PDB file of C-alpha atoms and ligand atoms in Angstrom:
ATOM      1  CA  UNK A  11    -166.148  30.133 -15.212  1.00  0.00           C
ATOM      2  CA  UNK A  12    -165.222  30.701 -11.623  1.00  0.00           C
ATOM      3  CA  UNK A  13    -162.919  33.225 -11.024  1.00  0.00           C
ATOM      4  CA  UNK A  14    -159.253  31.287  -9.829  1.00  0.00           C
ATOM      5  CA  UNK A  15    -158.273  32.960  -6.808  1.00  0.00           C
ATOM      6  CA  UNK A  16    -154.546  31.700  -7.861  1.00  0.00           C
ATOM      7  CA  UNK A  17    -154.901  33.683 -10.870  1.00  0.00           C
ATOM      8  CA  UNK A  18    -156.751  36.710  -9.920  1.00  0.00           C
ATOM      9  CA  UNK A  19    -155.086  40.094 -10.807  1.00  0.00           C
ATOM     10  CA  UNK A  20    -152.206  38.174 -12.084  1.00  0.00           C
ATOM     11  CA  UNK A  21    -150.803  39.404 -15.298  1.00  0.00           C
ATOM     12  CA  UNK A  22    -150.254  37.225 -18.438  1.00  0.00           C
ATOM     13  CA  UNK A  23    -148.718  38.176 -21.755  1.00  0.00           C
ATOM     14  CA  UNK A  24    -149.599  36.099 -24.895  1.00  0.00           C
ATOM     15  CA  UNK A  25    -148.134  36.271 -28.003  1.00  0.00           C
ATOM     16  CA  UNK A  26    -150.242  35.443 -31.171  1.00  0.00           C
ATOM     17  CA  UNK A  27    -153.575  36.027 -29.314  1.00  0.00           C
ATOM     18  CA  UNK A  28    -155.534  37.079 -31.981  1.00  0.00           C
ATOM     19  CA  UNK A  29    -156.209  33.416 -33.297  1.00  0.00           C
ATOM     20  CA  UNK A  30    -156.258  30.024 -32.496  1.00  0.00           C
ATOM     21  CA  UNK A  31    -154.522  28.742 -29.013  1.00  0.00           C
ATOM     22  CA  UNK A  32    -153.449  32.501 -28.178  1.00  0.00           C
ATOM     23  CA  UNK A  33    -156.933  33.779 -28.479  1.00  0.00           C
ATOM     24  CA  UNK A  34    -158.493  30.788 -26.501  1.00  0.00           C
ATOM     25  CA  UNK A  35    -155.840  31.298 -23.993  1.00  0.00           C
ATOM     26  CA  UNK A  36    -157.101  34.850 -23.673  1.00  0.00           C
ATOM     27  CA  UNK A  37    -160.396  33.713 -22.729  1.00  0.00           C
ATOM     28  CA  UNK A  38    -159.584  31.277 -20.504  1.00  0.00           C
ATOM     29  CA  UNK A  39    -157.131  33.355 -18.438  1.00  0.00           C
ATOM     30  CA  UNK A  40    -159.520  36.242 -18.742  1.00  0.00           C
ATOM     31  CA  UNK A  41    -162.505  34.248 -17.653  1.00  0.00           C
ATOM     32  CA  UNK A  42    -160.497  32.826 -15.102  1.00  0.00           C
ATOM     33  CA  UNK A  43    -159.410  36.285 -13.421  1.00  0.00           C
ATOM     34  CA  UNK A  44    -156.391  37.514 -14.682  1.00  0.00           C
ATOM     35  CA  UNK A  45    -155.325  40.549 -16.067  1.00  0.00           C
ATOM     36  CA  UNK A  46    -154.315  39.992 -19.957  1.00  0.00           C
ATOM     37  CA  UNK A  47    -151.646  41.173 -22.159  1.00  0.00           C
ATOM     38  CA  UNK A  48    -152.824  40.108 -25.943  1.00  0.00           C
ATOM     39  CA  UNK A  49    -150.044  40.524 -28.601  1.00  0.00           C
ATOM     40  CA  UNK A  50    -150.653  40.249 -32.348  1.00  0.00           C
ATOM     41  CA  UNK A  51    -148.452  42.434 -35.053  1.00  0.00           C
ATOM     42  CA  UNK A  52    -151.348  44.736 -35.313  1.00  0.00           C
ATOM     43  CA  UNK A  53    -154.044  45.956 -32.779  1.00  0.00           C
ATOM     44  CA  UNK A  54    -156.490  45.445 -36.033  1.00  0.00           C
ATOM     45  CA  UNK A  55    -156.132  41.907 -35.623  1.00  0.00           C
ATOM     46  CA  UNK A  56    -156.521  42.051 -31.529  1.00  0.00           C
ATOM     47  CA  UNK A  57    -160.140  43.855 -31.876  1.00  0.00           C
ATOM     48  CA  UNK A  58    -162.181  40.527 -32.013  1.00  0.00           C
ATOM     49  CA  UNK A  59    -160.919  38.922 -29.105  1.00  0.00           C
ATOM     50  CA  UNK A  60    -160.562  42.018 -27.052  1.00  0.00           C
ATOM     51  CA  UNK A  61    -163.912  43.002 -28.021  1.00  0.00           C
ATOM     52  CA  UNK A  62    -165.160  39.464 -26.330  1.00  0.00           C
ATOM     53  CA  UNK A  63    -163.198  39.592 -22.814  1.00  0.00           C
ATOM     54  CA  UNK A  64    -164.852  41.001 -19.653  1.00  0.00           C
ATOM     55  CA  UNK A  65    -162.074  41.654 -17.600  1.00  0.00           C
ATOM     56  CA  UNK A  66    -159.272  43.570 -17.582  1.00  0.00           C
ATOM     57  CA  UNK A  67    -156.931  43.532 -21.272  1.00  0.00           C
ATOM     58  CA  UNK A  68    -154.160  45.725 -22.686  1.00  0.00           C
ATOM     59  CA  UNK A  69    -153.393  45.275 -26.313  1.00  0.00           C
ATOM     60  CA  UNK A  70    -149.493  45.360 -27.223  1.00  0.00           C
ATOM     61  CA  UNK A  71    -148.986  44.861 -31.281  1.00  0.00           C
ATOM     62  CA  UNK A  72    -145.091  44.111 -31.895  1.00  0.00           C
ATOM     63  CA  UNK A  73    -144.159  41.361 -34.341  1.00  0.00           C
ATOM     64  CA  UNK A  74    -141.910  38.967 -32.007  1.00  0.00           C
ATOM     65  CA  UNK A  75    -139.375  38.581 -34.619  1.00  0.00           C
ATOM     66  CA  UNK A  76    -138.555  42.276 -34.910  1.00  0.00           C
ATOM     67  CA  UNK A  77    -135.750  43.125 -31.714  1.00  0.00           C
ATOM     68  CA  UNK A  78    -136.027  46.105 -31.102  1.00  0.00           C
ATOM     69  CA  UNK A  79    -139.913  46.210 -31.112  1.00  0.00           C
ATOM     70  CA  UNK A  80    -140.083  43.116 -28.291  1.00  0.00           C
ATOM     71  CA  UNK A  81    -138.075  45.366 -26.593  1.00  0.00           C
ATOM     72  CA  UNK A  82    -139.794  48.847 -26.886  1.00  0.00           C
ATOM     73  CA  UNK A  83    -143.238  47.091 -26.500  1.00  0.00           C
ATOM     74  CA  UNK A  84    -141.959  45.658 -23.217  1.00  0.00           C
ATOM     75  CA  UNK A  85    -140.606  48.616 -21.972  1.00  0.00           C
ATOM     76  CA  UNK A  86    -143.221  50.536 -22.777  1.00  0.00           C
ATOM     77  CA  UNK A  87    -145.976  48.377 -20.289  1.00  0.00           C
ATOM     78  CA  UNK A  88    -147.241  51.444 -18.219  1.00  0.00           C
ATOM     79  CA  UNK A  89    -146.479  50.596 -14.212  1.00  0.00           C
ATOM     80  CA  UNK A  90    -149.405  48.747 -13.928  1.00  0.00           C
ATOM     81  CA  UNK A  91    -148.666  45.949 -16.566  1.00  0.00           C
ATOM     82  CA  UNK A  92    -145.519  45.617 -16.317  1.00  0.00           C
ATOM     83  CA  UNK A  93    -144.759  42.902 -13.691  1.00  0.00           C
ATOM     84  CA  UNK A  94    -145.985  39.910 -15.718  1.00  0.00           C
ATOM     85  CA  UNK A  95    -146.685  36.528 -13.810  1.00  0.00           C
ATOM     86  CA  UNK A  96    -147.037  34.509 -16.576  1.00  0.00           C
ATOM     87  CA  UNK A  97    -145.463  34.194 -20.334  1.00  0.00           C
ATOM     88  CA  UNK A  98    -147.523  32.463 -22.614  1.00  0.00           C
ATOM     89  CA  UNK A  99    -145.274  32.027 -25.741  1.00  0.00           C
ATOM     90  CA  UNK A 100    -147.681  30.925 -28.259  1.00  0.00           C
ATOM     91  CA  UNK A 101    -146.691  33.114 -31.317  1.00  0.00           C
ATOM     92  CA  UNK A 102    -145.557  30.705 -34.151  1.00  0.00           C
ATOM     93  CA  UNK A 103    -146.849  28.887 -37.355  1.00  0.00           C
ATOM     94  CA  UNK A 104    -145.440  26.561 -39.767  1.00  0.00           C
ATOM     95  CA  UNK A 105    -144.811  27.293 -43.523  1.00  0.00           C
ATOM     96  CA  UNK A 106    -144.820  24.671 -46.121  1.00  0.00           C
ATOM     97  CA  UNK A 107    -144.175  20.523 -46.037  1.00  0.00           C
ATOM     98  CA  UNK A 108    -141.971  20.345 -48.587  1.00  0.00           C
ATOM     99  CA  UNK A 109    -138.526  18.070 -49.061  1.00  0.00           C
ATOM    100  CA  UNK A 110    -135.860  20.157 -47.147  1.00  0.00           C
ATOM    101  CA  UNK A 111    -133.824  19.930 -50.784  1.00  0.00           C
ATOM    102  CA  UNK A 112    -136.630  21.864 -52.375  1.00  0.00           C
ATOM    103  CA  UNK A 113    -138.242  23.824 -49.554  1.00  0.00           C
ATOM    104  CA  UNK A 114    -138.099  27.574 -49.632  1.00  0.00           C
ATOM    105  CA  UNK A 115    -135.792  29.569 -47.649  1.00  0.00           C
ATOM    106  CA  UNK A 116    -138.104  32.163 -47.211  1.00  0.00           C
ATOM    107  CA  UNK A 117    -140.417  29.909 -45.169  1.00  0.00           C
ATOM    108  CA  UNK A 118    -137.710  28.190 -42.953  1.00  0.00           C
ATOM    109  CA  UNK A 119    -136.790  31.987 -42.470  1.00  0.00           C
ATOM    110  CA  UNK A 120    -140.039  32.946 -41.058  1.00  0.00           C
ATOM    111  CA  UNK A 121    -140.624  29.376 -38.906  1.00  0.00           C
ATOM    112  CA  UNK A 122    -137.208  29.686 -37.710  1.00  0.00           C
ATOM    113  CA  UNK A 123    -137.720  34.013 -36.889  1.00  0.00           C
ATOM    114  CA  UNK A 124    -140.904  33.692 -35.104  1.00  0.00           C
ATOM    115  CA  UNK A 125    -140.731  30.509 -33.498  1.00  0.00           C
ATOM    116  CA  UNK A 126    -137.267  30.159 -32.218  1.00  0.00           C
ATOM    117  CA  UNK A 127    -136.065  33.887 -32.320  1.00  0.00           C
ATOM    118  CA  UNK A 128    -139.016  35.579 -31.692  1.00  0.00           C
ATOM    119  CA  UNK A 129    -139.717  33.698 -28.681  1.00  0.00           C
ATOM    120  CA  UNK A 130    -136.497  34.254 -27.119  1.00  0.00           C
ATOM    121  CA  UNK A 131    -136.788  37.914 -27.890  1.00  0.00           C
ATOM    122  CA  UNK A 132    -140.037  37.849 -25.649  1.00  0.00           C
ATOM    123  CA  UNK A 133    -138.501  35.950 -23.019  1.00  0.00           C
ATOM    124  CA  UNK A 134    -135.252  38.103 -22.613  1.00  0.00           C
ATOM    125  CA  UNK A 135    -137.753  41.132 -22.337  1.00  0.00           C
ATOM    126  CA  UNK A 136    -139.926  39.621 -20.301  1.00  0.00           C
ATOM    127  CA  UNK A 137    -138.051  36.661 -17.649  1.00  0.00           C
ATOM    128  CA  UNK A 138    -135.584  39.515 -16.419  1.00  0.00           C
ATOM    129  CA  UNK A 139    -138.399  41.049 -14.380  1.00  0.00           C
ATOM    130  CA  UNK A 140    -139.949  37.864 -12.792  1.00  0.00           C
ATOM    131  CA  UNK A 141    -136.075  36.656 -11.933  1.00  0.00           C
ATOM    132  CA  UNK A 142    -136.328  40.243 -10.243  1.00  0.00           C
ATOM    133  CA  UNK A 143    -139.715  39.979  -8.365  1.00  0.00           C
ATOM    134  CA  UNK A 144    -139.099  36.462  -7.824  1.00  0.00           C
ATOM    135  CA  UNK A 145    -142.260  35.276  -9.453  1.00  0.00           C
ATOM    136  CA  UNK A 146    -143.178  34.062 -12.571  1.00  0.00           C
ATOM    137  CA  UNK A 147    -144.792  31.546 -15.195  1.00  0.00           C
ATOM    138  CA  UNK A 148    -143.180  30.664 -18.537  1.00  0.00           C
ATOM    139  CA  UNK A 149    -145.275  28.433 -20.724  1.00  0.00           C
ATOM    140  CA  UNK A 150    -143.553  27.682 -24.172  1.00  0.00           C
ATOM    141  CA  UNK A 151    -146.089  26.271 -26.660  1.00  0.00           C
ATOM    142  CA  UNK A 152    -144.247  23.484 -28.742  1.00  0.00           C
ATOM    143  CA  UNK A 153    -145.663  20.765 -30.963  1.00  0.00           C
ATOM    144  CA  UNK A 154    -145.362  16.988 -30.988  1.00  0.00           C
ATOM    145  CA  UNK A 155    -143.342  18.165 -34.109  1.00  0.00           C
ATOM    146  CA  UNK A 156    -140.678  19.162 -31.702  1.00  0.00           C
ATOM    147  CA  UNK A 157    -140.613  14.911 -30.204  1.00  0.00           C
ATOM    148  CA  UNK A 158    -140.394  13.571 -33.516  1.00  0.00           C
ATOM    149  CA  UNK A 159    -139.508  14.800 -37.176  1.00  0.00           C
ATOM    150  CA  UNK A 160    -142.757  13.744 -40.244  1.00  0.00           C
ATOM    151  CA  UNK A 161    -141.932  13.746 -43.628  1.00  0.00           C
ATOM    152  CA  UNK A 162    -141.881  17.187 -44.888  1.00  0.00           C
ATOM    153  CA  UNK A 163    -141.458  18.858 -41.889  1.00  0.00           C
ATOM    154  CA  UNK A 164    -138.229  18.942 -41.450  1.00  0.00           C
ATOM    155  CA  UNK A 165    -137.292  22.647 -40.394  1.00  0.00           C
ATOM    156  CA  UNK A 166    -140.809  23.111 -38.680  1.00  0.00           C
ATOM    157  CA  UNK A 167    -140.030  19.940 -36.351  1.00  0.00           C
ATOM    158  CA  UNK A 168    -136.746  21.263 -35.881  1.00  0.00           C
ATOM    159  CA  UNK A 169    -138.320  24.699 -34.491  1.00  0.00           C
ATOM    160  CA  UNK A 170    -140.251  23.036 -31.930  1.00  0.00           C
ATOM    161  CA  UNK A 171    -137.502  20.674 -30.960  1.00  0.00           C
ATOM    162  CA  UNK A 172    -135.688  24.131 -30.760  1.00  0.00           C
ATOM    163  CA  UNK A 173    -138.615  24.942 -28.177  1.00  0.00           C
ATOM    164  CA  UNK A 174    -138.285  22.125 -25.877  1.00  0.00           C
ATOM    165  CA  UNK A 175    -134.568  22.405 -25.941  1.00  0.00           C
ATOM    166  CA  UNK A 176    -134.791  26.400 -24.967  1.00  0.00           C
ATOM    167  CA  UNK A 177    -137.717  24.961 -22.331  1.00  0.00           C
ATOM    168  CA  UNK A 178    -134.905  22.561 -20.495  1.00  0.00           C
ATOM    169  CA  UNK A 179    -132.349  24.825 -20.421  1.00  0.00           C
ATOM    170  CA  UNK A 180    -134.344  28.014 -19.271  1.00  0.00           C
ATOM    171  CA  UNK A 181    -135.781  26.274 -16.517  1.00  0.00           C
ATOM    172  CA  UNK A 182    -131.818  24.972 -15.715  1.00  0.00           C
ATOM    173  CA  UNK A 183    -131.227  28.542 -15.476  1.00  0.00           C
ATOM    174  CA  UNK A 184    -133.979  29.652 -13.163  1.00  0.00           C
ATOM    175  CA  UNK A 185    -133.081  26.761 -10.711  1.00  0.00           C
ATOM    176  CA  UNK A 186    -132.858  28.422  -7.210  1.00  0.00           C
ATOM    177  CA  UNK A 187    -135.644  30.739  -8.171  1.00  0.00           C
ATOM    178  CA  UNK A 188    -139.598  30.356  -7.763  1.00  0.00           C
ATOM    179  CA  UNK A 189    -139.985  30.518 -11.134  1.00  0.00           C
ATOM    180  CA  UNK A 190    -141.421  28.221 -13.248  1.00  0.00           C
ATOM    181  CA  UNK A 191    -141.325  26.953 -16.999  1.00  0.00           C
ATOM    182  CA  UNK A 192    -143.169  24.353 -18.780  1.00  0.00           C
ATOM    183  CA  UNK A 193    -143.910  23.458 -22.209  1.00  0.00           C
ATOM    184  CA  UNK A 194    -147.354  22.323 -23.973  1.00  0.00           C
ATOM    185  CA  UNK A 195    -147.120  20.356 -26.902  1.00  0.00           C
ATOM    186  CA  UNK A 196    -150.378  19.315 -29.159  1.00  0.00           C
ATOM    187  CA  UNK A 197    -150.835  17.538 -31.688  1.00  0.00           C
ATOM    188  CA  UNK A 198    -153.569  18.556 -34.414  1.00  0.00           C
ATOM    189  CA  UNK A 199    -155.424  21.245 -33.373  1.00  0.00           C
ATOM    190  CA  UNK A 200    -157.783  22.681 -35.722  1.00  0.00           C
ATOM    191  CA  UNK A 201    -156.998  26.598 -36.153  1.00  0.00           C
ATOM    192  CA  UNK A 202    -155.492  28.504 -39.115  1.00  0.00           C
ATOM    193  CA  UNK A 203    -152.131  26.485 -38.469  1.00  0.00           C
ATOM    194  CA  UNK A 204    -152.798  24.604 -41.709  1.00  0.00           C
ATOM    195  CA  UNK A 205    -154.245  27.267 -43.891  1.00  0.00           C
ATOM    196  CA  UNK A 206    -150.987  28.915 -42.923  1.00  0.00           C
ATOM    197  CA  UNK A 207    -148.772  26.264 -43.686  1.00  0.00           C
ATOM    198  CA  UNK A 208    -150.268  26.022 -46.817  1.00  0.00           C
ATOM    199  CA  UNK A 209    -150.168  29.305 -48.073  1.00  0.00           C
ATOM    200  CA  UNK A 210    -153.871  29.954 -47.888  1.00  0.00           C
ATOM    201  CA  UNK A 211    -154.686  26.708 -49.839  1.00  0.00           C
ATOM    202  CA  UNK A 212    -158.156  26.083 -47.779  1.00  0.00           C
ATOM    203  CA  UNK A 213    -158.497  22.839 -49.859  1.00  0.00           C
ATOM    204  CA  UNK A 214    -155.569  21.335 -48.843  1.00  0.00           C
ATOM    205  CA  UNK A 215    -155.820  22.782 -45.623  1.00  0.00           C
ATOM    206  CA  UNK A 216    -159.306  20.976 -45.005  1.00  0.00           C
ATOM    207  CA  UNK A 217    -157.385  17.066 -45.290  1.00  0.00           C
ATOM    208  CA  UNK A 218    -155.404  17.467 -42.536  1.00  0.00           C
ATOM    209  CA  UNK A 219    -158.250  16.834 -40.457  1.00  0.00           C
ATOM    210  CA  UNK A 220    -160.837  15.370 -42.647  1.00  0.00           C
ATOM    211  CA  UNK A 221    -162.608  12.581 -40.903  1.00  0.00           C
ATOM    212  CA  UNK A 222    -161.119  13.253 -37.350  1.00  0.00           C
ATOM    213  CA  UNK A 223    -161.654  14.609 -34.097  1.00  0.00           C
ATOM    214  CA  UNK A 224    -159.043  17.450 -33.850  1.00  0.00           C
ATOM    215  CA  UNK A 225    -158.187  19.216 -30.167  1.00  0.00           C
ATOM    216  CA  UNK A 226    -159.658  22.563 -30.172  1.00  0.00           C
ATOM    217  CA  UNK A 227    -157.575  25.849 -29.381  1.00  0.00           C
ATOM    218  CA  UNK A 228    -160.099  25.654 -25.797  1.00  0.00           C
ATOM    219  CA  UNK A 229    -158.530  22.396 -25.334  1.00  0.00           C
ATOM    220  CA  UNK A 230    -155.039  23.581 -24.816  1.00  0.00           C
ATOM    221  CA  UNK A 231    -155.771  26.380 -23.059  1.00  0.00           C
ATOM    222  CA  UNK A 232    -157.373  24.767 -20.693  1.00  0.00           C
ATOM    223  CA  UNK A 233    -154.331  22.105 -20.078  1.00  0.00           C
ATOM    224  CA  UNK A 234    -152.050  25.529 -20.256  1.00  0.00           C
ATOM    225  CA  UNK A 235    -154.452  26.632 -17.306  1.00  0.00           C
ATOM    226  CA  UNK A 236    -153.845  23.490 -15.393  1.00  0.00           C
ATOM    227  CA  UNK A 237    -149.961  23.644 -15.446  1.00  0.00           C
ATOM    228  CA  UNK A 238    -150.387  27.136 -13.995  1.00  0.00           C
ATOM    229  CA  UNK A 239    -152.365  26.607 -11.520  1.00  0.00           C
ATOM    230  CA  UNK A 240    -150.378  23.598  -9.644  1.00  0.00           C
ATOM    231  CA  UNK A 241    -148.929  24.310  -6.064  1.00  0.00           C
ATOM    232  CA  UNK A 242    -146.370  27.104  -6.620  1.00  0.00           C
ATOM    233  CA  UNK A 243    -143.537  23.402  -5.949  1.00  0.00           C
ATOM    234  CA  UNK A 244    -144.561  21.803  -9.079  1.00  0.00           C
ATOM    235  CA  UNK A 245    -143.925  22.394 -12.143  1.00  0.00           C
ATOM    236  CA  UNK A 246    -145.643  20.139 -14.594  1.00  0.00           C
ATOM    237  CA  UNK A 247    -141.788  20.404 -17.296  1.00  0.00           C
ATOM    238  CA  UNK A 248    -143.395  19.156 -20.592  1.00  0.00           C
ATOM    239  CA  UNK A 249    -147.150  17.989 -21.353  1.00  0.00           C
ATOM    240  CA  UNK A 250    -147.688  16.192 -24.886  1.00  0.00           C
ATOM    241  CA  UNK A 251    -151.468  16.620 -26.250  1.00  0.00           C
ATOM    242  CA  UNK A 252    -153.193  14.948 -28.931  1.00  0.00           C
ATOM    243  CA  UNK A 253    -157.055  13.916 -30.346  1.00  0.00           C
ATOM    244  CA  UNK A 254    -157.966  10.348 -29.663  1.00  0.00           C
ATOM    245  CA  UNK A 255    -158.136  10.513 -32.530  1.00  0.00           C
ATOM    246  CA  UNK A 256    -154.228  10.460 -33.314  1.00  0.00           C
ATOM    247  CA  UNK A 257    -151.471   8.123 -32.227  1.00  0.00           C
ATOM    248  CA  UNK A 258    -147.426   9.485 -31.940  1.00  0.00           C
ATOM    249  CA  UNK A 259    -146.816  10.798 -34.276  1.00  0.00           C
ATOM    250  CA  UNK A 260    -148.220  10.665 -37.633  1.00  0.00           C
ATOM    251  CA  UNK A 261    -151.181   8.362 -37.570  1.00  0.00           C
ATOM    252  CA  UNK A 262    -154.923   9.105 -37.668  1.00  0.00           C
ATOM    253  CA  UNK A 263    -157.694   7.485 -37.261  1.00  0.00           C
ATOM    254  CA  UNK A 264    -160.562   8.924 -40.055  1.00  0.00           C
ATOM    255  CA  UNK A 265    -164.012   7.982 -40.553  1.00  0.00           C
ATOM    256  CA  UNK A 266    -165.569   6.688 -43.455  1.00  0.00           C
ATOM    257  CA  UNK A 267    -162.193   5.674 -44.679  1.00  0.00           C
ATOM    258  CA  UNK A 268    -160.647   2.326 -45.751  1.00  0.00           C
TER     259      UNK A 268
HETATM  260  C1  8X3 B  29    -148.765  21.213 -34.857  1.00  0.00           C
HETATM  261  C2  8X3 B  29    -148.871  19.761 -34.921  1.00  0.00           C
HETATM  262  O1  8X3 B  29    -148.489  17.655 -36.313  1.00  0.00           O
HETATM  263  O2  8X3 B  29    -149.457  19.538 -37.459  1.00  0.00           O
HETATM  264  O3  8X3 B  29    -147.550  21.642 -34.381  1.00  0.00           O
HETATM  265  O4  8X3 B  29    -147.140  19.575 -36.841  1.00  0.00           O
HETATM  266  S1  8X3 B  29    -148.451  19.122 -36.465  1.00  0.00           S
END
């Protein structure tokens, strides 16, 4: 890839980058010049992707849901990391697709910790300094979950409606500023996100995209690359991805099927 003269020496932070979107999105911002911040809960889990990048990477394990770790992570950037241009908040999963009356607690508590808390625990570390330097990206990675609620998904769809709601209002707040926010939402993407949902169940795992074309993590980071490279004016507010081979929201085309 050609190095983005946009992007060169810029620094981005991604949380969950040692799988699916958050590890693509470290090789395409990588590839494309930047400097890269790759977050997982432990640096055991970062070694395969940072292992694979060329340029320049710093590894920062926190788990976003734990406070006061966001916090000491961030704070502990040394000088020359610390003034992050760009935010990818991709750290998230889904547990479960069961009725809400008979869904476990325990897994709304982790969708609702890491994808609504644990992303605004990154961004109150992180937005302070760009609001001070005047300069900065925020990309929120949501779901066409967050658009419209599918049977089963209740408190998942409510997290990423969560997202786009925290999306609008942080970019009310940083009106007057430079900096921007945006939100990328896909559709099915084929990563671990269902082998997570489903509690390691690789069977049931394997239907959700049986007979489809499903984006690829590359595919979003490649659309998260286009909304930050846009004239420093536009921000591109909220993008909805799917396959072709998906219509909103719940309907699939599948091969070999009646
Ligand atoms: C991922 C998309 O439709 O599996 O957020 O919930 S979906």
């Amino acid at each position: 890839m050609i190095v983005n003269t946009q992007l060169a020496n810029s620094i981005v932070l991604i949380t969950g980058a040692s799988s699916g979107i958050g590890a693509a999105c470290a090789r395409t911002f990588s590839a494309a010049g930047a400097k890269v911040i790759v977050n997982a809960r432990t640096r055991e889990r970062l070694k395969p992707v940072i292992e694979e990048l060329s340029g320049e990477v710093y590894a920062l394990s926190f788990d976003v849901c734990d406070r006061a770790a966001v916090e000491s992570a961030i704070a502990s950037l040394p000088e020359s990391w610390r003034a992050i241009d760009i935010l990818i908040n991709n750290a998230g999963l889904s547990r479960g697709l069961d009725k809400l009356y008979e869904g476990s607690i325990q897994d709304w508590e982790e969708m609702i910790d890491t994808n609504i808390k644990g992303l605004l625990y990154v961004s109150r570390a992180v937005v302070p300094g760009m609001v001070d330097r005047a300069k900065g990206h925020i990309i929120n990675i949501g779901s066409t979950a967050g658009h419209q609620t599918y049977p089963g998904g209740n408190v998942y769809c409510a997290t990423k409606a969560a997202v786009k709601s925290i999306t609008e209002g942080l970019k009310q707040d940083v009106l007057g500023t430079p900096i921007r926010v945006s939100a990328v939402d896909p559709g099915l993407v084929e990563t671990d996100f269902s082998n997570v949902r489903f509690h390691g169940d690789r069977d049931r795992a394997s239907q959700v995209y049986r007979g489809l074309t499903p984006l690829t993590p590359a595919d979003v980071a490649d659309v998260i690359l286009f909304c930050v490279t846009r004239p420093p004016h536009v921000n591109l507010m909220d993008i909805v991805m799917m396959p072709v081979d998906q219509a909103p929201l719940m309907l699939f085309n599948r091969q070999n099927e009646g």
